[in-house]
mmCIF file of C-alpha atoms in Angstrom:
data_model
loop_
_atom_site.group_PDB
_atom_site.id
_atom_site.type_symbol
_atom_site.label_atom_id
_atom_site.label_comp_id
_atom_site.label_asym_id
_atom_site.label_seq_id
_atom_site.Cartn_x
_atom_site.Cartn_y
_atom_site.Cartn_z
ATOM 1 C CA MET G 18 17.977 147.313 171.821
ATOM 2 C CA ASP G 19 15.381 144.856 171.313
ATOM 3 C CA VAL G 20 16.154 142.090 174.475
ATOM 4 C CA ASP G 21 13.891 139.380 173.649
ATOM 5 C CA GLU G 22 15.280 139.567 170.202
ATOM 6 C CA LEU G 23 18.749 139.811 171.544
ATOM 7 C CA ARG G 24 18.028 136.806 173.533
ATOM 8 C CA GLU G 25 16.708 134.840 170.721
ATOM 9 C CA TYR G 26 19.599 135.447 168.614
ATOM 10 C CA ILE G 27 22.118 134.373 171.668
ATOM 11 C CA ASP G 28 19.748 131.248 172.224
ATOM 12 C CA SER G 29 20.092 130.400 168.575
ATOM 13 C CA VAL G 30 24.027 130.763 168.536
ATOM 14 C CA ALA G 31 24.165 128.616 171.440
ATOM 15 C CA ALA G 32 22.069 126.171 169.683
ATOM 16 C CA ASP G 33 24.165 126.563 166.289
ATOM 17 C CA GLY G 34 27.243 128.084 166.866
ATOM 18 C CA SER G 35 27.763 128.722 162.987
ATOM 19 C CA GLN G 36 24.604 131.241 163.658
ATOM 20 C CA ALA G 37 27.464 133.684 164.715
ATOM 21 C CA ASP G 38 30.137 132.963 162.042
ATOM 22 C CA ARG G 39 30.942 135.981 159.411
ATOM 23 C CA ASP G 40 32.886 135.803 156.540
ATOM 24 C CA PRO G 41 33.029 139.239 154.967
ATOM 25 C CA THR G 42 34.916 140.095 151.689
ATOM 26 C CA VAL G 43 35.940 143.987 151.580
ATOM 27 C CA THR G 44 36.977 145.332 148.389
ATOM 28 C CA ALA G 45 39.258 148.735 148.139
ATOM 29 C CA ARG G 46 39.089 150.620 145.105
ATOM 30 C CA TRP G 47 41.952 153.642 144.219
ATOM 31 C CA VAL G 48 40.064 156.841 143.609
ATOM 32 C CA GLY G 49 43.325 159.127 143.313
ATOM 33 C CA GLY G 50 46.250 160.296 145.497
ATOM 34 C CA THR G 51 46.361 158.064 148.694
ATOM 35 C CA ARG G 52 42.284 157.823 148.958
ATOM 36 C CA ALA G 53 40.481 154.533 148.411
ATOM 37 C CA GLU G 54 36.462 153.831 148.375
ATOM 38 C CA VAL G 55 35.929 150.560 150.672
ATOM 39 C CA ILE G 56 32.685 148.404 150.161
ATOM 40 C CA SER G 57 31.433 145.214 152.144
ATOM 41 C CA THR G 58 29.720 142.371 151.012
ATOM 42 C CA ILE G 59 28.170 142.358 154.381
ATOM 43 C CA GLY G 60 26.590 145.794 153.368
ATOM 44 C CA GLY G 61 26.626 149.244 154.187
ATOM 45 C CA PRO G 62 27.640 152.339 152.310
ATOM 46 C CA PRO G 63 30.819 152.758 150.662
ATOM 47 C CA VAL G 64 33.491 154.045 153.084
ATOM 48 C CA TYR G 65 36.082 156.304 151.683
ATOM 49 C CA MET G 66 39.761 156.450 153.435
ATOM 50 C CA GLY G 67 43.078 158.036 152.919
ATOM 51 C CA GLY G 68 43.764 161.509 150.966
ATOM 52 C CA ASP G 69 43.578 164.869 152.696
ATOM 53 C CA ASP G 70 39.732 164.542 153.723
ATOM 54 C CA ASP G 71 39.327 161.085 155.012
ATOM 55 C CA PRO G 72 40.631 158.884 158.072
ATOM 56 C CA SER G 73 43.590 156.945 157.430
ATOM 57 C CA ALA G 74 42.997 152.976 157.149
ATOM 58 C CA MET G 75 45.135 153.266 160.527
ATOM 59 C CA GLY G 76 42.908 155.702 162.059
ATOM 60 C CA ILE G 77 40.011 153.608 161.173
ATOM 61 C CA LEU G 78 41.425 150.368 162.691
ATOM 62 C CA LEU G 79 41.705 152.294 165.986
ATOM 63 C CA ARG G 80 38.376 153.754 165.079
ATOM 64 C CA ALA G 81 36.864 150.028 164.612
ATOM 65 C CA LEU G 82 38.472 148.975 168.296
ATOM 66 C CA ALA G 83 36.438 151.991 170.129
ATOM 67 C CA ALA G 84 33.519 151.229 168.052
ATOM 68 C CA CYS G 85 33.310 147.594 168.488
ATOM 69 C CA ASP G 86 33.731 148.196 172.493
ATOM 70 C CA VAL G 87 30.564 150.449 172.139
ATOM 71 C CA GLU G 88 28.680 147.456 170.445
ATOM 72 C CA VAL G 89 30.309 144.947 173.101
ATOM 73 C CA VAL G 90 29.201 147.369 176.525
ATOM 74 C CA ALA G 91 25.853 148.374 174.944
ATOM 75 C CA THR G 92 24.832 144.741 174.428
ATOM 76 C CA ARG G 93 26.024 143.410 177.399
ATOM 77 C CA ALA G 94 24.590 146.622 179.323
ATOM 78 C CA THR G 95 20.940 145.610 177.831
ATOM 79 C CA LEU G 96 21.293 141.816 179.091
ATOM 80 C CA LEU G 97 22.374 142.738 182.305
ATOM 81 C CA GLY G 98 19.424 145.480 182.342
ATOM 82 C CA ILE G 99 21.520 148.547 182.805
ATOM 83 C CA GLU G 100 20.437 151.605 181.360
ATOM 84 C CA ILE G 101 23.021 153.546 179.494
ATOM 85 C CA GLU G 102 22.952 157.339 179.785
ATOM 86 C CA ASP G 103 26.230 157.808 178.518
ATOM 87 C CA LEU G 104 28.986 155.541 176.866
ATOM 88 C CA THR G 105 32.408 157.127 175.336
ATOM 89 C CA ILE G 106 35.792 155.115 174.599
ATOM 90 C CA GLU G 107 38.760 156.700 174.101
ATOM 91 C CA ALA G 108 41.435 154.684 172.083
ATOM 92 C CA LYS G 109 44.989 155.516 171.847
ATOM 93 C CA GLY G 110 47.612 154.128 169.826
ATOM 94 C CA TYR G 111 51.179 154.316 168.436
ATOM 95 C CA PHE G 112 52.530 153.614 164.915
ATOM 96 C CA ASN G 113 55.481 154.783 162.778
ATOM 97 C CA VAL G 114 54.891 154.073 159.102
ATOM 98 C CA ALA G 115 58.703 154.629 158.009
ATOM 99 C CA ARG G 116 59.146 150.926 157.021
ATOM 100 C CA TYR G 117 56.192 151.047 154.570
ATOM 101 C CA LEU G 118 57.836 153.975 152.753
ATOM 102 C CA GLY G 119 61.012 152.274 152.344
ATOM 103 C CA VAL G 120 62.922 153.476 155.337
ATOM 104 C CA GLU G 121 64.826 151.339 157.335
ATOM 105 C CA ALA G 122 63.066 150.993 160.683
ATOM 106 C CA PRO G 123 63.364 149.108 164.332
ATOM 107 C CA THR G 124 59.603 148.159 164.157
ATOM 108 C CA GLY G 125 56.859 147.110 161.344
ATOM 109 C CA ALA G 126 54.220 149.985 160.451
ATOM 110 C CA GLY G 127 51.379 148.693 162.462
ATOM 111 C CA TYR G 128 50.306 149.749 165.516
ATOM 112 C CA GLN G 129 53.181 149.046 168.393
ATOM 113 C CA ARG G 130 50.485 149.433 171.015
ATOM 114 C CA ALA G 131 47.240 150.656 171.698
ATOM 115 C CA SER G 132 44.799 151.209 174.861
ATOM 116 C CA TYR G 133 41.511 152.067 175.822
ATOM 117 C CA THR G 134 39.054 154.091 178.360
ATOM 118 C CA VAL G 135 35.696 153.491 178.649
ATOM 119 C CA HIS G 136 33.549 156.429 180.243
ATOM 120 C CA LEU G 137 30.104 154.907 181.389
ATOM 121 C CA LYS G 138 27.199 156.593 182.865
ATOM 122 C CA THR G 139 24.272 154.484 183.850
ATOM 123 C CA LYS G 140 20.773 155.490 185.045
ATOM 124 C CA GLY G 141 20.415 154.389 188.656
ATOM 125 C CA GLY G 142 24.135 152.720 188.578
ATOM 126 C CA ALA G 143 25.791 149.679 188.057
ATOM 127 C CA SER G 144 26.788 146.776 190.601
ATOM 128 C CA PRO G 145 30.569 145.689 191.103
ATOM 129 C CA GLU G 146 29.204 142.530 190.022
ATOM 130 C CA GLN G 147 27.650 144.090 186.730
ATOM 131 C CA ILE G 148 31.038 146.212 186.067
ATOM 132 C CA ALA G 149 32.977 143.163 186.485
ATOM 133 C CA ASP G 150 30.427 141.418 183.716
ATOM 134 C CA LEU G 151 31.296 144.175 181.608
ATOM 135 C CA ASN G 152 34.643 144.145 181.578
ATOM 136 C CA ALA G 153 34.458 140.194 181.000
ATOM 137 C CA ALA G 154 32.594 141.249 177.799
ATOM 138 C CA LEU G 155 35.247 143.502 176.577
ATOM 139 C CA GLU G 156 37.816 140.928 176.813
ATOM 140 C CA ALA G 157 35.665 139.150 174.609
ATOM 141 C CA SER G 158 35.743 141.875 172.003
ATOM 142 C CA PRO G 159 36.316 140.820 168.608
ATOM 143 C CA VAL G 160 38.434 143.766 167.442
ATOM 144 C CA GLY G 161 39.979 143.471 170.756
ATOM 145 C CA TYR G 162 41.013 140.516 170.686
ATOM 146 C CA THR G 163 42.059 140.770 166.783
ATOM 147 C CA PHE G 164 44.562 143.471 168.112
ATOM 148 C CA GLU G 165 45.971 140.846 171.097
ATOM 149 C CA ARG G 166 46.946 138.087 168.555
ATOM 150 C CA ASN G 167 48.905 137.699 165.114
ATOM 151 C CA VAL G 168 46.215 137.148 162.563
ATOM 152 C CA PRO G 169 47.473 135.141 159.598
ATOM 153 C CA SER G 170 47.004 136.928 155.935
ATOM 154 C CA ALA G 171 47.991 136.379 152.743
ATOM 155 C CA SER G 172 48.242 138.160 149.571
ATOM 156 C CA SER G 173 47.863 137.187 146.024
ATOM 157 C CA SER G 174 50.714 137.978 143.587
ATOM 158 C CA MET G 175 50.133 141.082 141.138
#
């Protein structure tokens, strides 16, 4: 990462908080079976989800947690001058889909629990203060924070 560019962006956010706002729209289109093609207004190629050959939406959600936290650790490590040699985040989660299948179940179909483990190897090591800073950054993870709270959602009628 370009540290100067990152610091410049952080300064722009500090001066105008709206610089950090994101308001994407995602559109999923059924392509057969249980498979969907998903596109986003914030760009990137279409993502295919569901079906026999692609990850499920719930699998993508857990992957998003791990990927977001890789970004969080890499960004903060860059700002702290920590050189990453290897970074892996292993995320685990439990959910049961009975309810969305129309079968009575004691809990909803979403994740009942999720956790992750960070494996970080640095060149030259990291001080206890730097590790504490990285852990604090993880507490501000956008996807992690989304998991921790109830996000209001609304659906339109068909």
